[in-house]
Amino acid sequence: MERPRVPTPSALDLALRSRGLRATPQRRLINDAVVVLGHATPEQVCLRVQEVAPTVSLSTVYRTLELLEELGVVSHTHLGHGAPTYHPADHADHIHLVCTRCGHIDEADVRLAAEFTERITGDNGFVLDPAHLSLHGLCAGCAGVREASAASRR
Amino acid sequence: MERPRVPTPSALDLALRSRGLRATPQRRLINDAVVVLGHATPEQVCLRVQEVAPTVSLSTVYRTLELLEELGVVSHTHLGHGAPTYHPADHADHIHLVCTRCGHIDEADVRLAAEFTERITGDNGFVLDPAHLSLHGLCAGCAGVREASAASRR
DNA sequence: TTTTTTGCAAAGTCTTTGCATGTCA
DNA sequence: TGACATGCAAAGACTTTGCAAAAAA
């Protein structure tokens, strides 16, 4: 008995269809790139996609990332002054610690913030997106340097 | 007995002098504007300063804000994709809660984060700047809307 | 008088948009 | 077919930089 070959639609396809939107190769490739890269700026996503499909334009990447974010399959974080980085929405297992002095990015376990996010929600009704939590300050190295130079000034 | 009129140098003046830098009217005005405005983008600071000194240019504002930040008298936060906002460095009494859906900005008491920031420092040696802590998620209103629309989809 | 700072304008990033063409359903 | 999506190029927002003129010390 011969079964027709019906490819299982991906989660992305389903999300698009349910909105009456189209599943295009570009959208699939851009989503794949975000998954593979883990974190990436729009530019990096574009370069990755262009390895396979060289004509995909940066503006399509921007439009698609915005769309994917609306669909809830990716999210973005501003790690610094530069371009934001995009990551899969379920890639929510760590917090970014951005050093404002040297630019180094540490990662912390998202569970550290669980209690904190609950308090915020309790007090303000604000539902924090932990994957979007980027914290700024001084990394261990730079905090040490500042400490040392403060000491030498005494 | 006649005393010579020696204006007391401001904290800003002292900070500048200690670095061999010059105290110019522009720098004082820009610092004042940040203090008065509380939060402001470079553009807003510039407009405020221009009410008093119309020739001050935006590039001077950018250069000065960067300088003031180095001196530790102001800091900045990225509240969204747009321009960063600057505030006095000692204005560290609240956390920004940025709604990623509607852009609304709530404020929460910085003490809510005290325990959290201590844990981060304990685990990673990372010294968090609470004034620079901006949290992204859904405000009470938008979280409610999403909840409601999720319910209607069932 | 010397060095720093400013204002202007031009250039640089990063992002969005208009529109003709192309494509999915 | 008809609505939606893409690619391109141009425009936009935000920021930085080079340089001659102006100002602080």
PDB file of N, CA and C in Angstrom, chain A residues 3 13 26 35 41 44 46-47 50-53 68-69 77 88-89 94 102-103 106 114 121 128 130 139 144 149-150:
ATOM      1  N   ARG A   3       1.887   5.013   0.378  1.00  0.00           N
ATOM      2  CA  ARG A   3       1.434   6.219   1.064  1.00  0.00           C
ATOM      3  C   ARG A   3       1.988   7.457   0.362  1.00  0.00           C
ATOM      4  N   ASP A  13       6.573  26.122  10.307  1.00  0.00           N
ATOM      5  CA  ASP A  13       5.541  26.109   9.273  1.00  0.00           C
ATOM      6  C   ASP A  13       4.157  26.245   9.887  1.00  0.00           C
ATOM      7  N   GLN A  26      13.437  31.180   2.562  1.00  0.00           N
ATOM      8  CA  GLN A  26      14.190  32.176   3.329  1.00  0.00           C
ATOM      9  C   GLN A  26      13.840  32.101   4.806  1.00  0.00           C
ATOM     10  N   VAL A  35      18.905  28.899  15.101  1.00  0.00           N
ATOM     11  CA  VAL A  35      19.024  27.708  15.943  1.00  0.00           C
ATOM     12  C   VAL A  35      20.466  27.229  15.995  1.00  0.00           C
ATOM     13  N   THR A  41      23.877  38.170  15.613  1.00  0.00           N
ATOM     14  CA  THR A  41      23.351  39.442  15.133  1.00  0.00           C
ATOM     15  C   THR A  41      22.679  39.184  13.779  1.00  0.00           C
ATOM     16  N   GLN A  44      25.202  38.381  11.190  1.00  0.00           N
ATOM     17  CA  GLN A  44      25.757  37.031  11.263  1.00  0.00           C
ATOM     18  C   GLN A  44      24.777  36.001  10.726  1.00  0.00           C
ATOM     19  N   CYS A  46      22.574  36.572   8.486  1.00  0.00           N
ATOM     20  CA  CYS A  46      22.547  36.770   7.043  1.00  0.00           C
ATOM     21  C   CYS A  46      23.730  36.063   6.387  1.00  0.00           C
ATOM     22  N   LEU A  47      24.904  36.241   6.934  1.00  0.00           N
ATOM     23  CA  LEU A  47      26.086  35.601   6.364  1.00  0.00           C
ATOM     24  C   LEU A  47      25.929  34.091   6.343  1.00  0.00           C
ATOM     25  N   GLN A  50      23.530  33.088   3.732  1.00  0.00           N
ATOM     26  CA  GLN A  50      24.074  33.304   2.381  1.00  0.00           C
ATOM     27  C   GLN A  50      25.068  32.230   1.962  1.00  0.00           C
ATOM     28  N   GLU A  51      25.555  31.460   2.912  1.00  0.00           N
ATOM     29  CA  GLU A  51      26.416  30.336   2.535  1.00  0.00           C
ATOM     30  C   GLU A  51      25.616  29.341   1.695  1.00  0.00           C
ATOM     31  N   VAL A  52      24.332  29.264   1.977  1.00  0.00           N
ATOM     32  CA  VAL A  52      23.465  28.323   1.264  1.00  0.00           C
ATOM     33  C   VAL A  52      22.668  29.017   0.161  1.00  0.00           C
ATOM     34  N   ALA A  53      22.221  30.209   0.468  1.00  0.00           N
ATOM     35  CA  ALA A  53      21.374  30.936  -0.473  1.00  0.00           C
ATOM     36  C   ALA A  53      21.904  32.363  -0.599  1.00  0.00           C
ATOM     37  N   LEU A  68       9.667  36.296  13.180  1.00  0.00           N
ATOM     38  CA  LEU A  68       9.887  35.117  14.023  1.00  0.00           C
ATOM     39  C   LEU A  68       9.742  35.477  15.496  1.00  0.00           C
ATOM     40  N   GLU A  69      10.121  36.699  15.808  1.00  0.00           N
ATOM     41  CA  GLU A  69       9.975  37.130  17.189  1.00  0.00           C
ATOM     42  C   GLU A  69       8.499  37.285  17.547  1.00  0.00           C
ATOM     43  N   THR A  77      18.205  40.062  22.394  1.00  0.00           N
ATOM     44  CA  THR A  77      18.744  40.755  23.554  1.00  0.00           C
ATOM     45  C   THR A  77      19.707  41.823  23.072  1.00  0.00           C
ATOM     46  N   PRO A  88      17.109  31.332  19.656  1.00  0.00           N
ATOM     47  CA  PRO A  88      15.833  30.634  19.694  1.00  0.00           C
ATOM     48  C   PRO A  88      15.112  30.963  20.988  1.00  0.00           C
ATOM     49  N   ALA A  89      13.810  31.055  20.936  1.00  0.00           N
ATOM     50  CA  ALA A  89      13.049  31.476  22.110  1.00  0.00           C
ATOM     51  C   ALA A  89      13.159  30.471  23.250  1.00  0.00           C
ATOM     52  N   HIS A  94      20.176  30.653  30.071  1.00  0.00           N
ATOM     53  CA  HIS A  94      21.213  31.454  30.717  1.00  0.00           C
ATOM     54  C   HIS A  94      20.965  32.944  30.567  1.00  0.00           C
ATOM     55  N   CYS A 102      35.111  45.989  29.637  1.00  0.00           N
ATOM     56  CA  CYS A 102      35.891  45.301  28.610  1.00  0.00           C
ATOM     57  C   CYS A 102      35.033  44.614  27.566  1.00  0.00           C
ATOM     58  N   GLY A 103      33.713  44.627  27.760  1.00  0.00           N
ATOM     59  CA  GLY A 103      32.842  44.036  26.754  1.00  0.00           C
ATOM     60  C   GLY A 103      32.688  42.530  26.859  1.00  0.00           C
ATOM     61  N   ASP A 106      29.784  37.153  30.121  1.00  0.00           N
ATOM     62  CA  ASP A 106      29.671  35.955  30.949  1.00  0.00           C
ATOM     63  C   ASP A 106      28.254  35.430  30.836  1.00  0.00           C
ATOM     64  N   ALA A 114      15.275  33.225  39.172  1.00  0.00           N
ATOM     65  CA  ALA A 114      13.879  32.785  39.299  1.00  0.00           C
ATOM     66  C   ALA A 114      13.127  33.551  40.383  1.00  0.00           C
ATOM     67  N   THR A 121       7.215  40.137  39.152  1.00  0.00           N
ATOM     68  CA  THR A 121       5.852  39.890  38.689  1.00  0.00           C
ATOM     69  C   THR A 121       4.846  40.151  39.799  1.00  0.00           C
ATOM     70  N   LEU A 128       8.601  39.032  33.344  1.00  0.00           N
ATOM     71  CA  LEU A 128       9.937  39.130  32.813  1.00  0.00           C
ATOM     72  C   LEU A 128      10.260  38.011  31.844  1.00  0.00           C
ATOM     73  N   PRO A 130      13.146  35.963  30.905  1.00  0.00           N
ATOM     74  CA  PRO A 130      14.498  35.758  31.437  1.00  0.00           C
ATOM     75  C   PRO A 130      15.530  35.609  30.322  1.00  0.00           C
ATOM     76  N   CYS A 139      32.852  42.703  35.009  1.00  0.00           N
ATOM     77  CA  CYS A 139      33.189  41.295  35.157  1.00  0.00           C
ATOM     78  C   CYS A 139      34.231  41.155  36.276  1.00  0.00           C
ATOM     79  N   GLY A 144      38.066  43.616  39.738  1.00  0.00           N
ATOM     80  CA  GLY A 144      39.324  43.492  40.467  1.00  0.00           C
ATOM     81  C   GLY A 144      40.260  44.644  40.162  1.00  0.00           C
ATOM     82  N   SER A 149      42.944  49.720  41.625  1.00  0.00           N
ATOM     83  CA  SER A 149      43.344  51.092  41.333  1.00  0.00           C
ATOM     84  C   SER A 149      42.747  52.041  42.365  1.00  0.00           C
ATOM     85  N   ALA A 150      41.578  51.691  42.886  1.00  0.00           N
ATOM     86  CA  ALA A 150      41.001  52.490  43.960  1.00  0.00           C
ATOM     87  C   ALA A 150      41.909  52.422  45.182  1.00  0.00           C
TER      88      ALA A 150
END
